[in-house]
Amino acid sequence: GGGFNPNDFFSGFGDIFGDMFGRRPGAQRRGQDIRVQIQLNILDILTGVRKKIRYNRNAKCDPCQGQGGHNFQACSFCGGSGQKTTIANTPFGRVQQSVTCPTCSGRGQQIKDKCRSCSGQGVKPVEEVVEVDIPPGAVGGMQMAVPGKGHGVQAGVEGDLHVLIQELEHETYKRDGHNINIDYWLDIHQAVLGSRIQVETPQKNIELYIPSGTEWGKVFTYQSLGVPVIDGHGHQRGRGDLKIIIKIKIPKILSGEQREIFEKLKEVS
């Protein structure tokens, strides 16, 4: 699902401390995660959308199944333990420290016959294409995880692909939480005399009656025509509202006839 996962934050420390203090014997290595960003507009968010993502990653080599080769022997540097013990002199005395073997990367084995396809690396660079279904009601900053589509690593499991959603601002439809606001500009005579207008919305066209004497900022609200409300389990729990906000165009240049009309209005007001 989306949102911040505290496990993502702490998972990076596993490799750091694994290299400092030695990886557990037999512990499976894990490839790095990959993060990509996709852009959505309000129309995508209202209905949900399937996005095709193209990116580069190190994938598991098929010929050797990610092992890097065939026929293995015990690592000559660590004796097959996967760890190397060092002794360092410090101001506090001699400190014994176990670190991951740099020769076999903690596997305890060395490859006798390296795979020709990946030159013994166990992974190969590929251009990957995945399709991700973005649910209705997504918000900017949401993250979605695609398991096993991150970088591969020799004799280990592949990391994940994390898709970060960026929401683009729409020229007409302004998102306000789960509501959608539309500014509609009336000519001054429409506001004064009243009129019927057609408003194009993301869901459907709305015929709206403007009563005479409508003022700037008047809001017409249509319930449940906004953004889907998604709960923590990914289920839709209704929708926000659509709000049409009236703005009034004031002419900056008047013809002689228009000026005469406004002067007469001034006299009778």
Short mmCIF file of C-alpha atoms in Angstrom, two decimals:
data_model
loop_
_atom_site.label_atom_id
_atom_site.label_comp_id
_atom_site.label_asym_id
_atom_site.label_seq_id
_atom_site.Cartn_x
_atom_site.Cartn_y
_atom_site.Cartn_z
CA GLY A 1 0.00 0.00 0.00
CA GLY A 2 0.96 3.66 -0.01
CA GLY A 3 2.37 5.89 2.68
CA PHE A 4 5.51 5.77 4.74
CA ASN A 5 6.62 2.36 5.94
CA PRO A 6 8.98 2.54 8.95
CA ASN A 7 10.47 -0.78 7.89
CA ASP A 8 11.76 0.94 4.73
CA PHE A 9 13.72 3.37 6.91
CA PHE A 10 15.36 0.76 9.13
CA SER A 11 15.94 -1.84 6.41
CA GLY A 12 18.90 0.12 5.07
CA PHE A 13 20.75 -0.31 8.34
CA GLY A 14 20.79 -4.07 7.86
CA ASP A 15 23.46 -3.92 5.19
CA ILE A 16 25.46 -1.30 7.08
CA PHE A 17 25.65 -3.20 10.33
CA GLY A 18 25.91 -6.50 8.47
CA ASP A 19 29.14 -5.31 6.88
CA MET A 20 30.46 -3.81 10.15
CA PHE A 21 29.77 -6.72 12.47
CA GLY A 22 29.44 -9.59 10.05
CA ARG A 23 26.42 -11.00 8.31
CA ARG A 24 24.76 -13.97 9.94
CA PRO A 25 26.05 -17.21 8.41
CA GLY A 26 23.53 -18.42 5.85
CA ALA A 27 21.60 -15.13 5.86
CA GLN A 28 20.21 -14.45 2.39
CA ARG A 29 21.37 -11.30 0.69
CA ARG A 30 18.83 -8.83 -0.65
CA GLY A 31 19.14 -6.48 -3.61
CA GLN A 32 18.59 -2.75 -3.34
CA ASP A 33 15.15 -1.21 -3.75
CA ILE A 34 14.44 1.12 -6.65
CA ARG A 35 12.29 4.24 -6.40
CA VAL A 36 10.57 5.82 -9.39
CA GLN A 37 8.11 8.69 -9.65
CA ILE A 38 4.96 8.87 -11.79
CA GLN A 39 2.74 11.87 -12.46
CA LEU A 40 -1.06 11.78 -12.26
CA ASN A 41 -3.69 14.40 -12.95
CA ILE A 42 -7.04 14.77 -11.22
CA LEU A 43 -8.83 12.77 -13.93
CA ASP A 44 -6.50 9.79 -13.33
CA ILE A 45 -7.12 10.05 -9.58
CA LEU A 46 -10.90 10.17 -9.90
CA THR A 47 -11.20 6.94 -11.89
CA GLY A 48 -7.97 5.11 -11.13
CA VAL A 49 -5.51 4.33 -13.90
CA ARG A 50 -3.07 1.69 -15.09
CA LYS A 51 0.40 3.11 -15.69
CA LYS A 52 3.23 1.49 -17.64
CA ILE A 53 6.63 2.15 -16.05
CA ARG A 54 9.88 1.68 -17.94
CA TYR A 55 13.16 1.69 -15.98
CA ASN A 56 16.57 -0.01 -15.72
CA ARG A 57 17.59 -2.54 -13.08
CA ASN A 58 19.99 -5.40 -12.40
CA ALA A 59 17.91 -8.55 -12.80
CA LYS A 60 18.72 -12.12 -11.84
CA CYS A 61 20.69 -13.92 -14.55
CA ASP A 62 18.51 -16.70 -15.99
CA PRO A 63 21.22 -19.11 -17.24
CA CYS A 64 22.80 -19.43 -13.79
CA GLN A 65 19.65 -18.61 -11.79
CA GLY A 66 21.44 -15.73 -10.11
CA GLN A 67 24.22 -17.91 -8.67
CA GLY A 68 26.97 -16.47 -10.83
CA GLY A 69 28.13 -19.84 -12.13
CA HIS A 70 28.41 -23.56 -11.41
CA ASN A 71 30.59 -25.77 -9.22
CA PHE A 72 31.45 -24.07 -5.97
CA GLN A 73 34.26 -24.53 -3.49
CA ALA A 74 34.90 -23.22 0.01
CA CYS A 75 36.18 -19.65 0.03
CA SER A 76 39.96 -19.67 0.41
CA PHE A 77 39.97 -16.35 2.27
CA CYS A 78 37.46 -17.09 5.04
CA GLY A 79 37.64 -20.89 5.00
CA GLY A 80 33.93 -21.16 4.15
CA SER A 81 32.63 -19.30 7.20
CA GLY A 82 31.55 -16.23 5.26
CA GLN A 83 33.20 -14.04 7.90
CA LYS A 84 36.66 -12.77 8.59
CA THR A 85 37.88 -11.98 12.09
CA THR A 86 40.22 -9.06 12.57
CA ILE A 87 41.96 -7.75 15.67
CA ALA A 88 42.45 -4.01 16.02
CA ASN A 89 44.49 -2.12 18.60
CA THR A 90 42.45 0.72 20.12
CA PRO A 91 42.96 3.12 23.08
CA PHE A 92 40.75 0.70 25.03
CA GLY A 93 42.79 -2.37 24.17
CA ARG A 94 42.65 -4.99 21.49
CA VAL A 95 39.22 -5.41 19.88
CA GLN A 96 38.22 -8.50 17.96
CA GLN A 97 35.76 -7.86 15.16
CA SER A 98 34.03 -10.14 12.66
CA VAL A 99 33.20 -8.68 9.26
CA THR A 100 31.60 -10.06 6.14
CA CYS A 101 34.19 -11.73 3.96
CA PRO A 102 35.02 -9.34 1.08
CA THR A 103 36.04 -12.19 -1.20
CA CYS A 104 32.84 -14.24 -1.14
CA SER A 105 30.48 -11.50 0.17
CA GLY A 106 29.51 -13.72 3.08
CA ARG A 107 28.49 -16.77 1.01
CA GLY A 108 31.38 -18.90 2.23
CA GLN A 109 31.83 -20.23 -1.31
CA GLN A 110 33.73 -19.27 -4.43
CA ILE A 111 32.68 -20.02 -7.99
CA LYS A 112 34.88 -22.42 -9.92
CA ASP A 113 33.07 -22.07 -13.27
CA LYS A 114 31.76 -18.54 -13.77
CA CYS A 115 28.62 -17.98 -15.82
CA ARG A 116 29.51 -16.58 -19.24
CA SER A 117 26.23 -14.72 -19.55
CA CYS A 118 26.75 -12.53 -16.45
CA SER A 119 30.55 -12.95 -16.00
CA GLY A 120 29.96 -14.45 -12.57
CA GLN A 121 27.95 -11.50 -11.22
CA GLY A 122 24.64 -13.38 -10.95
CA VAL A 123 22.79 -10.34 -12.31
CA LYS A 124 22.51 -8.56 -15.66
CA PRO A 125 21.38 -5.02 -16.53
CA VAL A 126 17.96 -5.02 -18.20
CA GLU A 127 15.30 -2.55 -19.22
CA GLU A 128 12.20 -3.49 -17.24
CA VAL A 129 8.57 -2.63 -18.03
CA VAL A 130 5.92 -3.10 -15.36
CA GLU A 131 2.27 -2.07 -15.22
CA VAL A 132 0.95 -0.62 -11.97
CA ASP A 133 -2.74 -0.18 -11.12
CA ILE A 134 -3.28 3.13 -9.31
CA PRO A 135 -6.55 2.99 -7.31
CA PRO A 136 -9.08 5.85 -7.36
CA GLY A 137 -8.48 8.45 -4.65
CA ALA A 138 -4.67 8.34 -4.70
CA VAL A 139 -2.89 11.36 -3.22
CA GLY A 140 0.44 12.99 -3.98
CA GLY A 141 3.23 11.47 -1.89
CA MET A 142 1.61 8.02 -1.76
CA GLN A 143 3.98 5.10 -2.36
CA MET A 144 3.13 1.71 -3.85
CA ALA A 145 5.46 -1.27 -3.67
CA VAL A 146 5.97 -3.86 -6.43
CA PRO A 147 7.74 -6.81 -4.75
CA GLY A 148 10.75 -8.36 -6.45
CA LYS A 149 11.13 -5.68 -9.12
CA GLY A 150 14.13 -3.89 -7.61
CA HIS A 151 17.80 -4.71 -8.13
CA GLY A 152 18.98 -8.30 -7.94
CA VAL A 153 22.08 -9.50 -6.11
CA GLN A 154 24.19 -12.62 -6.56
CA ALA A 155 22.71 -15.62 -4.74
CA GLY A 156 20.07 -13.46 -3.08
CA VAL A 157 16.57 -12.12 -3.47
CA GLU A 158 15.63 -9.11 -5.54
CA GLY A 159 14.64 -5.85 -3.90
CA ASP A 160 11.34 -4.05 -4.48
CA LEU A 161 10.21 -1.28 -6.80
CA HIS A 162 8.66 1.68 -4.97
CA VAL A 163 6.38 3.91 -7.03
CA LEU A 164 5.99 7.46 -5.72
CA ILE A 165 2.92 9.37 -6.90
CA GLN A 166 3.17 13.03 -7.84
CA GLU A 167 -0.12 14.84 -8.41
CA LEU A 168 -0.14 17.46 -11.16
CA GLU A 169 -2.25 20.59 -10.74
CA HIS A 170 -5.15 20.84 -13.20
CA GLU A 171 -5.89 24.15 -14.91
CA THR A 172 -9.64 23.97 -14.23
CA TYR A 173 -10.27 21.39 -11.52
CA LYS A 174 -8.65 22.38 -8.23
CA ARG A 175 -8.37 19.69 -5.58
CA ASP A 176 -9.11 20.64 -1.98
CA GLY A 177 -8.71 17.47 0.07
CA HIS A 178 -11.46 15.19 -1.21
CA ASN A 179 -13.39 18.10 -2.77
CA ILE A 180 -12.98 19.53 -6.25
CA ASN A 181 -13.38 23.28 -6.77
CA ILE A 182 -14.24 24.88 -10.11
CA ASP A 183 -14.06 28.64 -10.60
CA TYR A 184 -16.75 29.76 -13.05
CA TRP A 185 -16.58 33.28 -14.47
CA LEU A 186 -19.87 35.08 -15.19
CA ASP A 187 -20.37 38.18 -17.28
CA ILE A 188 -21.68 41.00 -15.14
CA HIS A 189 -25.11 40.94 -16.78
CA GLN A 190 -25.45 37.22 -15.98
CA ALA A 191 -24.81 37.91 -12.31
CA VAL A 192 -27.20 40.85 -12.21
CA LEU A 193 -30.07 39.45 -14.29
CA GLY A 194 -29.58 35.73 -13.68
CA SER A 195 -29.01 33.04 -16.31
CA ARG A 196 -28.68 29.34 -17.03
CA ILE A 197 -25.17 28.03 -17.65
CA GLN A 198 -23.52 24.72 -18.58
CA VAL A 199 -20.55 23.72 -16.43
CA GLU A 200 -18.20 20.94 -17.59
CA THR A 201 -17.07 18.81 -14.65
CA PRO A 202 -14.90 15.66 -14.46
CA GLN A 203 -18.00 13.49 -13.94
CA LYS A 204 -20.61 15.09 -16.20
CA ASN A 205 -21.90 18.38 -17.57
CA ILE A 206 -24.08 20.26 -15.09
CA GLU A 207 -26.83 22.74 -16.00
CA LEU A 208 -26.82 25.41 -13.32
CA TYR A 209 -29.39 28.14 -12.72
CA ILE A 210 -27.83 31.43 -11.64
CA PRO A 211 -30.36 33.55 -9.72
CA SER A 212 -30.45 37.30 -10.28
CA GLY A 213 -28.22 39.26 -7.95
CA THR A 214 -25.65 36.48 -7.55
CA GLU A 215 -22.54 37.79 -5.79
CA TRP A 216 -18.85 37.03 -6.20
CA GLY A 217 -17.84 33.91 -4.24
CA LYS A 218 -21.27 32.24 -4.27
CA VAL A 219 -20.73 28.47 -3.96
CA PHE A 220 -22.94 25.78 -5.52
CA THR A 221 -22.20 22.38 -3.95
CA TYR A 222 -22.88 18.97 -5.53
CA GLN A 223 -22.43 16.13 -3.09
CA SER A 224 -20.47 12.97 -3.91
CA LEU A 225 -19.02 14.27 -7.18
CA GLY A 226 -15.53 14.78 -5.75
CA VAL A 227 -12.52 12.56 -5.11
CA PRO A 228 -13.08 9.02 -3.74
CA VAL A 229 -12.37 8.62 -0.03
CA ILE A 230 -10.17 5.55 0.56
CA ASP A 231 -9.75 4.03 4.04
CA GLY A 232 -6.61 2.43 5.45
CA HIS A 233 -7.55 -0.95 3.95
CA GLY A 234 -7.87 0.39 0.41
CA HIS A 235 -11.69 0.37 0.39
CA GLN A 236 -13.69 3.28 -0.97
CA ARG A 237 -15.82 5.02 1.66
CA GLY A 238 -17.77 7.56 -0.36
CA ARG A 239 -16.66 10.66 -2.23
CA GLY A 240 -16.00 14.30 -1.54
CA ASP A 241 -18.06 17.12 -3.05
CA LEU A 242 -17.86 19.21 -6.19
CA LYS A 243 -18.02 22.96 -5.61
CA ILE A 244 -18.68 25.55 -8.30
CA ILE A 245 -17.42 28.93 -7.14
CA ILE A 246 -18.78 31.99 -8.91
CA LYS A 247 -16.44 34.74 -10.09
CA ILE A 248 -17.66 37.86 -11.95
CA LYS A 249 -15.86 39.47 -14.88
CA ILE A 250 -15.67 43.25 -14.54
CA PRO A 251 -15.09 44.95 -17.93
CA LYS A 252 -11.99 47.13 -18.02
CA ILE A 253 -12.89 48.94 -21.27
CA LEU A 254 -16.46 50.10 -21.98
CA SER A 255 -17.99 51.14 -25.26
CA GLY A 256 -19.97 54.39 -25.34
CA GLU A 257 -23.24 52.49 -25.22
CA GLN A 258 -22.12 50.34 -22.29
CA ARG A 259 -20.95 53.40 -20.36
CA GLU A 260 -24.30 55.09 -20.98
CA ILE A 261 -26.15 52.06 -19.60
CA PHE A 262 -24.03 52.02 -16.42
CA GLU A 263 -24.54 55.75 -15.97
CA LYS A 264 -28.30 55.23 -16.14
CA LEU A 265 -28.03 52.40 -13.58
CA LYS A 266 -26.10 54.76 -11.34
CA GLU A 267 -28.88 57.36 -11.54
CA VAL A 268 -31.68 54.93 -10.66
CA SER A 269 -29.75 53.07 -7.93
#
